[in-house]
mmCIF file of N, CA and C in Angstrom:
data_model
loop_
_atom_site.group_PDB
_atom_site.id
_atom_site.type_symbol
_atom_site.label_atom_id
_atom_site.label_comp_id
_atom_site.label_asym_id
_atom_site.label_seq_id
_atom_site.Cartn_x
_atom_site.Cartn_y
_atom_site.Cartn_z
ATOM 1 N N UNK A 12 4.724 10.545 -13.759
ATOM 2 C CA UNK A 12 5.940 9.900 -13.294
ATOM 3 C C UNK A 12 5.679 8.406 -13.117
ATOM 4 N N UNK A 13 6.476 7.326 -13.621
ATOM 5 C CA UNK A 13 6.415 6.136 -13.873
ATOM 6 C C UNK A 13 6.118 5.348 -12.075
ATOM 7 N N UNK A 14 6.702 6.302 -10.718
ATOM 8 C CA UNK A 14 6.787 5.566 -9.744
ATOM 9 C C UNK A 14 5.254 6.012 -9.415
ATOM 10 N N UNK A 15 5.061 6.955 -9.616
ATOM 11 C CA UNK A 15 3.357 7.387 -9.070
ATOM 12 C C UNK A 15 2.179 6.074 -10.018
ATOM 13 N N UNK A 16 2.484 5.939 -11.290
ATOM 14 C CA UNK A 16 1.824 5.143 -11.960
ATOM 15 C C UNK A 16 2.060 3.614 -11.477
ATOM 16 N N UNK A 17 2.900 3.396 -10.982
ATOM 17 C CA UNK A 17 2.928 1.895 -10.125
ATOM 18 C C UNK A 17 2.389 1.979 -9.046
ATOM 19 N N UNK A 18 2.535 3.390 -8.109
ATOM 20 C CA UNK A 18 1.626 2.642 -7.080
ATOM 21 C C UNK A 18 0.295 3.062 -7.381
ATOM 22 N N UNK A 19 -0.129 3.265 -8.219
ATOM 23 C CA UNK A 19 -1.516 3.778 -8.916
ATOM 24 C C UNK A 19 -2.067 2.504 -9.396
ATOM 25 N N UNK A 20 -1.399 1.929 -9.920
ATOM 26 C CA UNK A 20 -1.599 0.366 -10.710
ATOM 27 C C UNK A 20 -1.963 -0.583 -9.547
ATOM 28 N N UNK A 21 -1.095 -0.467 -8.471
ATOM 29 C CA UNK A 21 -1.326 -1.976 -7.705
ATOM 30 C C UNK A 21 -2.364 -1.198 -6.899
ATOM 31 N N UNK A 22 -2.413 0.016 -6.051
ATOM 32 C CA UNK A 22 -3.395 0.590 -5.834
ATOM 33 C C UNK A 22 -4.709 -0.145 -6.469
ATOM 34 N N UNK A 23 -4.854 0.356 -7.554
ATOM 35 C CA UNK A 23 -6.582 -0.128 -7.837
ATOM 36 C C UNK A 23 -6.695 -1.569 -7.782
ATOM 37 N N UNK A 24 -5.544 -2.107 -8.258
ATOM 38 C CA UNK A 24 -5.439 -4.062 -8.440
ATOM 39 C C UNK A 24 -6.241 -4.363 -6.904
ATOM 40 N N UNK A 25 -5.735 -3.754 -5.759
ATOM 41 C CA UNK A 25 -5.727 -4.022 -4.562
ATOM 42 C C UNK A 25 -7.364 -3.649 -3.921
ATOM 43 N N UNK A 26 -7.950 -2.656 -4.767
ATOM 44 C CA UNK A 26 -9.022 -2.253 -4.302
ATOM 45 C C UNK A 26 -10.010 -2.864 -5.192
ATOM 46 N N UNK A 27 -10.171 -3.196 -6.040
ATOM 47 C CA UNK A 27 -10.845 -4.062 -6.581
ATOM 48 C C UNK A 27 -10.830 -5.512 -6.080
ATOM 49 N N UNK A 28 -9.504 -6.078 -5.565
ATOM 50 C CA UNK A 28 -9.952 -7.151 -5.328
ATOM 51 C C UNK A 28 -10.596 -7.399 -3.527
ATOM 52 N N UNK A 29 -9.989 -6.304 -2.819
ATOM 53 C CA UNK A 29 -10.549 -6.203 -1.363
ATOM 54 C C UNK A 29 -11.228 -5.070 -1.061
ATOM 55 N N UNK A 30 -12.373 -5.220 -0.736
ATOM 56 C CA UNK A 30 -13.504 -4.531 -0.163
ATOM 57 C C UNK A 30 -12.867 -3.731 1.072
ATOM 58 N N UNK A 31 -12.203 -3.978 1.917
ATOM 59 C CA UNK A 31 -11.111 -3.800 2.705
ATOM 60 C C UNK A 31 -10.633 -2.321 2.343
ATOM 61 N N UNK A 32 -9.938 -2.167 0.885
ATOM 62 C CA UNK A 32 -9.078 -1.289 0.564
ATOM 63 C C UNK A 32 -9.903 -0.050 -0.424
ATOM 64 N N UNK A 33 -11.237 -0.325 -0.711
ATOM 65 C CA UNK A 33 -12.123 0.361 -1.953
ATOM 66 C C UNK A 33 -11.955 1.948 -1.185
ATOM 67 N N UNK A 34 -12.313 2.072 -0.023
ATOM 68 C CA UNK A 34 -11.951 3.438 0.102
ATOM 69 C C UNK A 34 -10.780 4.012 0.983
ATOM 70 N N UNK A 35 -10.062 3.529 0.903
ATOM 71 C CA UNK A 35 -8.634 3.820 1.298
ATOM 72 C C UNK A 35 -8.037 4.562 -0.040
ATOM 73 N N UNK A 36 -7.068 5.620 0.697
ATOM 74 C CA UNK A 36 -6.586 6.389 -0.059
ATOM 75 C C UNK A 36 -4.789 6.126 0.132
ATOM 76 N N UNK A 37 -4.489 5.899 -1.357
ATOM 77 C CA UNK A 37 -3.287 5.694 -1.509
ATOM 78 C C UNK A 37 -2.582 6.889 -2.400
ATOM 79 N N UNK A 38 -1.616 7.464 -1.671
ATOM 80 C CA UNK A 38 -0.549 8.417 -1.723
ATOM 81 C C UNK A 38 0.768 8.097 -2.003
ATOM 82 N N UNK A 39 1.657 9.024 -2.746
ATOM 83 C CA UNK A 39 2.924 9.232 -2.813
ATOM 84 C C UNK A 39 3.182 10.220 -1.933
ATOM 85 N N UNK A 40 4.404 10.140 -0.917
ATOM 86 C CA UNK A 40 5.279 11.043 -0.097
ATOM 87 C C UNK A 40 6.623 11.466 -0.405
ATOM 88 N N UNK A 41 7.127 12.408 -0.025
ATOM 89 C CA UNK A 41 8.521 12.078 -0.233
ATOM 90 C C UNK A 41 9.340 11.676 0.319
ATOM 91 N N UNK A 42 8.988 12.006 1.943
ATOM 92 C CA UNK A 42 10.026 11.215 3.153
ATOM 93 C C UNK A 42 8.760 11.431 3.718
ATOM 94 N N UNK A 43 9.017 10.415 4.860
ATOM 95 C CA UNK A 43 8.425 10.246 5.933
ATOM 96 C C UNK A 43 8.641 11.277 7.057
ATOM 97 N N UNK A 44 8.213 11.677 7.568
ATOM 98 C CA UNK A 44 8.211 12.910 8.775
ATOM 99 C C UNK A 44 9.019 12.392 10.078
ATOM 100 N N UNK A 45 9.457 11.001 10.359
ATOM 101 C CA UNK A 45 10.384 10.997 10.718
ATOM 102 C C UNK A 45 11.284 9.687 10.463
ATOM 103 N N UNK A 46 12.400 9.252 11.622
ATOM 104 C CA UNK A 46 12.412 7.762 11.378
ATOM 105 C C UNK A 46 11.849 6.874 12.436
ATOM 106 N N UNK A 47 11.875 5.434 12.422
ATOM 107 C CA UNK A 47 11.441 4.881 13.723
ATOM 108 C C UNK A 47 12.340 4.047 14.031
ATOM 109 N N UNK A 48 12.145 3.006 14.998
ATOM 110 C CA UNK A 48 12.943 1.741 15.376
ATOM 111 C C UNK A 48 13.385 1.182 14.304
ATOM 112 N N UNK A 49 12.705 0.892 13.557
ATOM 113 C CA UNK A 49 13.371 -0.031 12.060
ATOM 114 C C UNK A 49 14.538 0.931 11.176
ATOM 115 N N UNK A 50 14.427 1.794 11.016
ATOM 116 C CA UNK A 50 14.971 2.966 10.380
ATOM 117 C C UNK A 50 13.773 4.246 9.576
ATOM 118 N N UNK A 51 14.197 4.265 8.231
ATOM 119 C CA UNK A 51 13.653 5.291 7.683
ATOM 120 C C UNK A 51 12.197 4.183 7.140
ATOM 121 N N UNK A 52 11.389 4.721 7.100
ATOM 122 C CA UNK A 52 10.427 4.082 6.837
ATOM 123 C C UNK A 52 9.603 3.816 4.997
ATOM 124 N N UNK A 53 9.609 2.754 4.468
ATOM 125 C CA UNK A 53 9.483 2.704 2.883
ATOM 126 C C UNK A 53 7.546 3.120 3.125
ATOM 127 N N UNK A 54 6.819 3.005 3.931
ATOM 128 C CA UNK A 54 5.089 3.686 3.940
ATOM 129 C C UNK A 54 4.584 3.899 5.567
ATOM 130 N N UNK A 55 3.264 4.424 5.365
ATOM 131 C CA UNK A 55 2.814 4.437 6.633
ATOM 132 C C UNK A 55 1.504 3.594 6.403
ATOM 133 N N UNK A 56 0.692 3.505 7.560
ATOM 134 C CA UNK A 56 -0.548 3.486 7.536
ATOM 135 C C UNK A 56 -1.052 3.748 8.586
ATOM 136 N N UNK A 57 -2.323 4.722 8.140
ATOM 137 C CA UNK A 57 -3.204 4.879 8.854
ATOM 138 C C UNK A 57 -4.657 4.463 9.242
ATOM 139 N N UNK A 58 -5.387 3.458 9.708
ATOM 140 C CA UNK A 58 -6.613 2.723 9.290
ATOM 141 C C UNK A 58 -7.998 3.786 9.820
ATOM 142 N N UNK A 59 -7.074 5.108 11.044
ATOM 143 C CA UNK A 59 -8.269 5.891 11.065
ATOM 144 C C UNK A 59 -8.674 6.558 9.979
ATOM 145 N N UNK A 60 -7.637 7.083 9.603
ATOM 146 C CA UNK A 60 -7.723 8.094 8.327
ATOM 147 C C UNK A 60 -7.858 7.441 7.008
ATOM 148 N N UNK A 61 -8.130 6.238 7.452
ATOM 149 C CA UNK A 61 -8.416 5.361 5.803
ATOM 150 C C UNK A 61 -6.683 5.180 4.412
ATOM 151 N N UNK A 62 -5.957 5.533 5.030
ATOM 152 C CA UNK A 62 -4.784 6.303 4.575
ATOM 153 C C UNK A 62 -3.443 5.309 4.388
ATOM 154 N N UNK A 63 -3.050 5.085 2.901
ATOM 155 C CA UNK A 63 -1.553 4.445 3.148
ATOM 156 C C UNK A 63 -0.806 5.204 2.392
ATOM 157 N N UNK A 64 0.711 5.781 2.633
ATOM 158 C CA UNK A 64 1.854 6.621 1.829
ATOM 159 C C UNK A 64 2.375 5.768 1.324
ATOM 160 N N UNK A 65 3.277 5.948 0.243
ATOM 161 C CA UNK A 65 4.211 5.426 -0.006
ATOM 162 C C UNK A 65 5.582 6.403 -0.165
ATOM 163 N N UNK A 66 6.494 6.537 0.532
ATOM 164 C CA UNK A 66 7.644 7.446 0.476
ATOM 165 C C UNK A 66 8.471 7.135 -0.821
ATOM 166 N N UNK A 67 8.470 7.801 -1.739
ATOM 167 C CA UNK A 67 9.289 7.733 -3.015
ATOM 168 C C UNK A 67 10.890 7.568 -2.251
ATOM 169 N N UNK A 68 11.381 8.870 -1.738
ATOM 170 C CA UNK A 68 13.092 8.873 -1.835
ATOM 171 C C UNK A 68 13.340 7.965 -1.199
ATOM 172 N N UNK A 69 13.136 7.367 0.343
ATOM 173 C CA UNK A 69 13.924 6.090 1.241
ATOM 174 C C UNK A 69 14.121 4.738 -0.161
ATOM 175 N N UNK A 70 13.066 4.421 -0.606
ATOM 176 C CA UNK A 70 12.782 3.594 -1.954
ATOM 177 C C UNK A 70 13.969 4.267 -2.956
ATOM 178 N N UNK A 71 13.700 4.952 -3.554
ATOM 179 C CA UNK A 71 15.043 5.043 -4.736
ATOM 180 C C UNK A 71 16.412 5.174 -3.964
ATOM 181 N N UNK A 72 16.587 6.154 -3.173
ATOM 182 C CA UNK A 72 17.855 6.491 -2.615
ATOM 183 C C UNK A 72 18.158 4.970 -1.905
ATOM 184 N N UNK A 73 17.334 4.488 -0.820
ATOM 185 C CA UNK A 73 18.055 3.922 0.047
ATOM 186 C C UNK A 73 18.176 1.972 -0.516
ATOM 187 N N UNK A 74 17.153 1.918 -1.021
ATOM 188 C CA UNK A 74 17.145 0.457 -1.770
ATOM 189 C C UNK A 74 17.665 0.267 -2.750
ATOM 190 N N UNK A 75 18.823 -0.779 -2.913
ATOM 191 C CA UNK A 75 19.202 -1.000 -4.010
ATOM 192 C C UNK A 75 18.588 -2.119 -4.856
ATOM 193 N N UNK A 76 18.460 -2.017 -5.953
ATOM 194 C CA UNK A 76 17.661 -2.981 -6.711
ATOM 195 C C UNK A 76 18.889 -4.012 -7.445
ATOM 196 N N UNK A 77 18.601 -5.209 -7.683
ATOM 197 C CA UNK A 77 19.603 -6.321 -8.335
ATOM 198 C C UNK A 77 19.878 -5.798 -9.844
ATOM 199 N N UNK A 78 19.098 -5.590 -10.387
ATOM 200 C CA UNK A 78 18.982 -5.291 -11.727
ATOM 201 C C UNK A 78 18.303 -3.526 -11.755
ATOM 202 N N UNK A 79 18.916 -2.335 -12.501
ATOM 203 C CA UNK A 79 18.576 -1.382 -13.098
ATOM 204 C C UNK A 79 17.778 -1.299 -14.139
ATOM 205 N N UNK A 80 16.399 -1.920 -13.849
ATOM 206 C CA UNK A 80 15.320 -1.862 -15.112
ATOM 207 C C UNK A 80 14.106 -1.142 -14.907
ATOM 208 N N UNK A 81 13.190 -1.294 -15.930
ATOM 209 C CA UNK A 81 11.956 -0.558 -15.899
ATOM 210 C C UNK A 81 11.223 -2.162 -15.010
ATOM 211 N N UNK A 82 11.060 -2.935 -15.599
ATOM 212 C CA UNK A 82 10.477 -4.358 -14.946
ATOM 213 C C UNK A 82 11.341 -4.253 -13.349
ATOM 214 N N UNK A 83 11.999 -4.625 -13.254
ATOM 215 C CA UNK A 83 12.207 -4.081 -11.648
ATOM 216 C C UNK A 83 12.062 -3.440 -10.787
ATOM 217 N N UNK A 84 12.001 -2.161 -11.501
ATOM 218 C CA UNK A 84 11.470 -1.311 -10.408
ATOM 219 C C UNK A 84 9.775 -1.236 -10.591
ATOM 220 N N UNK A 85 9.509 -1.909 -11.500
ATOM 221 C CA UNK A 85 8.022 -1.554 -11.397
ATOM 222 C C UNK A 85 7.825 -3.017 -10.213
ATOM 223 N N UNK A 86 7.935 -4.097 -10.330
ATOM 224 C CA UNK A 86 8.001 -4.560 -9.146
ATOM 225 C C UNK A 86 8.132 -4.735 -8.192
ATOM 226 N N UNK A 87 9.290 -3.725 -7.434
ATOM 227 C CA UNK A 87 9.505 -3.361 -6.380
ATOM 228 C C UNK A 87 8.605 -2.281 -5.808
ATOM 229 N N UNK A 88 8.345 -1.640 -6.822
ATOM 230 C CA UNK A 88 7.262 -0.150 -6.341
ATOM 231 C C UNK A 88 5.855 -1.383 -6.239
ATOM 232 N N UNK A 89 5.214 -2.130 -6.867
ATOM 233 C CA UNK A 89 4.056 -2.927 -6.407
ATOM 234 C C UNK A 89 4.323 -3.627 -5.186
ATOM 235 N N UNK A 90 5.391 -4.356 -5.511
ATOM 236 C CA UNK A 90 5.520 -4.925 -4.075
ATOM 237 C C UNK A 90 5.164 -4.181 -2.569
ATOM 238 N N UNK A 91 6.106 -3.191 -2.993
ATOM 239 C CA UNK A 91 5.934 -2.441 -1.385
ATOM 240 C C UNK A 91 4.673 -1.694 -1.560
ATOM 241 N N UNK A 92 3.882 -1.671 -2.284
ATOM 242 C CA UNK A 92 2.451 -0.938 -2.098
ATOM 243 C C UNK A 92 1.716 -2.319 -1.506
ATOM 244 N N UNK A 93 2.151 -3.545 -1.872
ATOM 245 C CA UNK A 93 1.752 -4.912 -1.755
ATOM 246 C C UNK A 93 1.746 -5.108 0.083
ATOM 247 N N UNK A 94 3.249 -5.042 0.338
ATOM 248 C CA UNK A 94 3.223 -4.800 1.753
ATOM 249 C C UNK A 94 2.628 -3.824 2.616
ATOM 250 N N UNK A 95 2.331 -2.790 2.037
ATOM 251 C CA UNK A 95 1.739 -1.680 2.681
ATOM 252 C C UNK A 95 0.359 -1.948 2.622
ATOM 253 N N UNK A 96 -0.530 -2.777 1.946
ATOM 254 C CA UNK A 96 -1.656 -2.944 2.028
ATOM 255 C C UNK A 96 -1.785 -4.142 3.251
ATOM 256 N N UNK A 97 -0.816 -5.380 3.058
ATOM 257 C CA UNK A 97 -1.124 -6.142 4.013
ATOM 258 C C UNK A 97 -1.038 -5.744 5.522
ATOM 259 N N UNK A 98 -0.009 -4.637 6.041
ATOM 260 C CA UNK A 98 0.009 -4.356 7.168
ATOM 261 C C UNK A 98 -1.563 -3.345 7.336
ATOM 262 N N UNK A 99 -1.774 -2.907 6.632
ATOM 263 C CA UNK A 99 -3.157 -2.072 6.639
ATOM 264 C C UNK A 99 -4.056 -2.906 7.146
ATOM 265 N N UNK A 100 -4.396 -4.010 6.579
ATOM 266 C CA UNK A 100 -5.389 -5.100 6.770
ATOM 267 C C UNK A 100 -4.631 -5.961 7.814
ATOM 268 N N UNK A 101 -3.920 -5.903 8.208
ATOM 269 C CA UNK A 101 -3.380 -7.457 9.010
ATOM 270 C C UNK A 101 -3.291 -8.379 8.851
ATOM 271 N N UNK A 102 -2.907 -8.777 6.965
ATOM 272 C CA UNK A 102 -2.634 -10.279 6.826
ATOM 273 C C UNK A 102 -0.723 -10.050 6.258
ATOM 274 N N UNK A 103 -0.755 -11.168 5.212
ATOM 275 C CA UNK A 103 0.624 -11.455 4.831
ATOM 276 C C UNK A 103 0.315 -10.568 3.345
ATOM 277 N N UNK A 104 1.430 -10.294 2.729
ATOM 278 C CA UNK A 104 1.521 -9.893 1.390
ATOM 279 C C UNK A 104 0.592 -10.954 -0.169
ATOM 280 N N UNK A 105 1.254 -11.774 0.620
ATOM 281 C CA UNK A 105 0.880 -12.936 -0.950
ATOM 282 C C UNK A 105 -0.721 -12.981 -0.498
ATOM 283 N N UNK A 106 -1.552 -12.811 0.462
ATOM 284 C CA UNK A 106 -2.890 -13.495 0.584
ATOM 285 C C UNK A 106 -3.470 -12.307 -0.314
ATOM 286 N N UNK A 107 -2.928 -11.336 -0.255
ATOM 287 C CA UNK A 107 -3.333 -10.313 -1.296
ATOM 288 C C UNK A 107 -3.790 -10.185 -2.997
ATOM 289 N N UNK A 108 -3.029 -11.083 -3.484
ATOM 290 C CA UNK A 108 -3.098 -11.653 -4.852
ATOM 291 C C UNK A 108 -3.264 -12.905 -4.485
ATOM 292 N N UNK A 109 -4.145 -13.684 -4.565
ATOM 293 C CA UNK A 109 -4.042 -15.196 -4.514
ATOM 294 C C UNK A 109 -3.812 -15.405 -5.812
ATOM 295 N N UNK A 110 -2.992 -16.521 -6.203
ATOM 296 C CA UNK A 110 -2.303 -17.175 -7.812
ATOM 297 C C UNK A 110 -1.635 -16.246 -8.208
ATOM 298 N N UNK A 111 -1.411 -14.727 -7.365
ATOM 299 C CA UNK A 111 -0.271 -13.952 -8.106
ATOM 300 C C UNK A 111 0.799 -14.526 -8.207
ATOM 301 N N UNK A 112 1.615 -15.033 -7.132
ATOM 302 C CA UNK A 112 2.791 -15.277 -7.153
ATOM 303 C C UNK A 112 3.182 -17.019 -6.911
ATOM 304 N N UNK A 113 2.150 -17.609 -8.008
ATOM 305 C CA UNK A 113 3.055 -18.953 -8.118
ATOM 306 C C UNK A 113 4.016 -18.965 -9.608
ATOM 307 N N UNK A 114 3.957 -20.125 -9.401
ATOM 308 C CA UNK A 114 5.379 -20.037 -10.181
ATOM 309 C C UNK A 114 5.073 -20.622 -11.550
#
């Protein structure tokens, strides 16, 4: 499935480049087990369990994307594996890729 292969992709991007993430285990979910303050939740993390989800349905069902493409959603599925790594570690998204995202 094309969404498992994106977060499979930024997955390793992410563990190769941080020592941080080499044995962390990255998952697909389907929902989250519950909701929280923010609402339904797009991942979790766990830093005991070495552990980050990524919830497939809140992502397709609840996000709408600008554009209906394969390039879009493969960006959006990295992205939020992107964010889900930085809250893991405790920095920002972009320090994650340095020169990923200039312009």
């Amino acid at each position: 499935d094309e969404f498992d292969l994106h977060v499979g992709t930024a997955a390793e991007f992410l563990r190769s480049a941080w020592d941080e993430l080499r044995d962390v285990s990255f998952e697909v979910g389907a929902m989250p087990p519950a909701s929280d303050a923010d609402g339904i939740p797009r991942w979790t993390t766990d830093t005991t369990a070495r552990r980050i989800v990524i919830y497939r349905l809140p992502m397709e069902r609840l996000d709408g994307l600008l554009r209906e493409d394969d390039l879009h959603r493969r960006t959006f599925v990295e992205g939020t594996v992107f964010r889900a790594a930085a809250e893991y570690l405790g920095r920002e998204p972009w320090d994650l890729g340095p020169g990923r995202y200039r312009l």
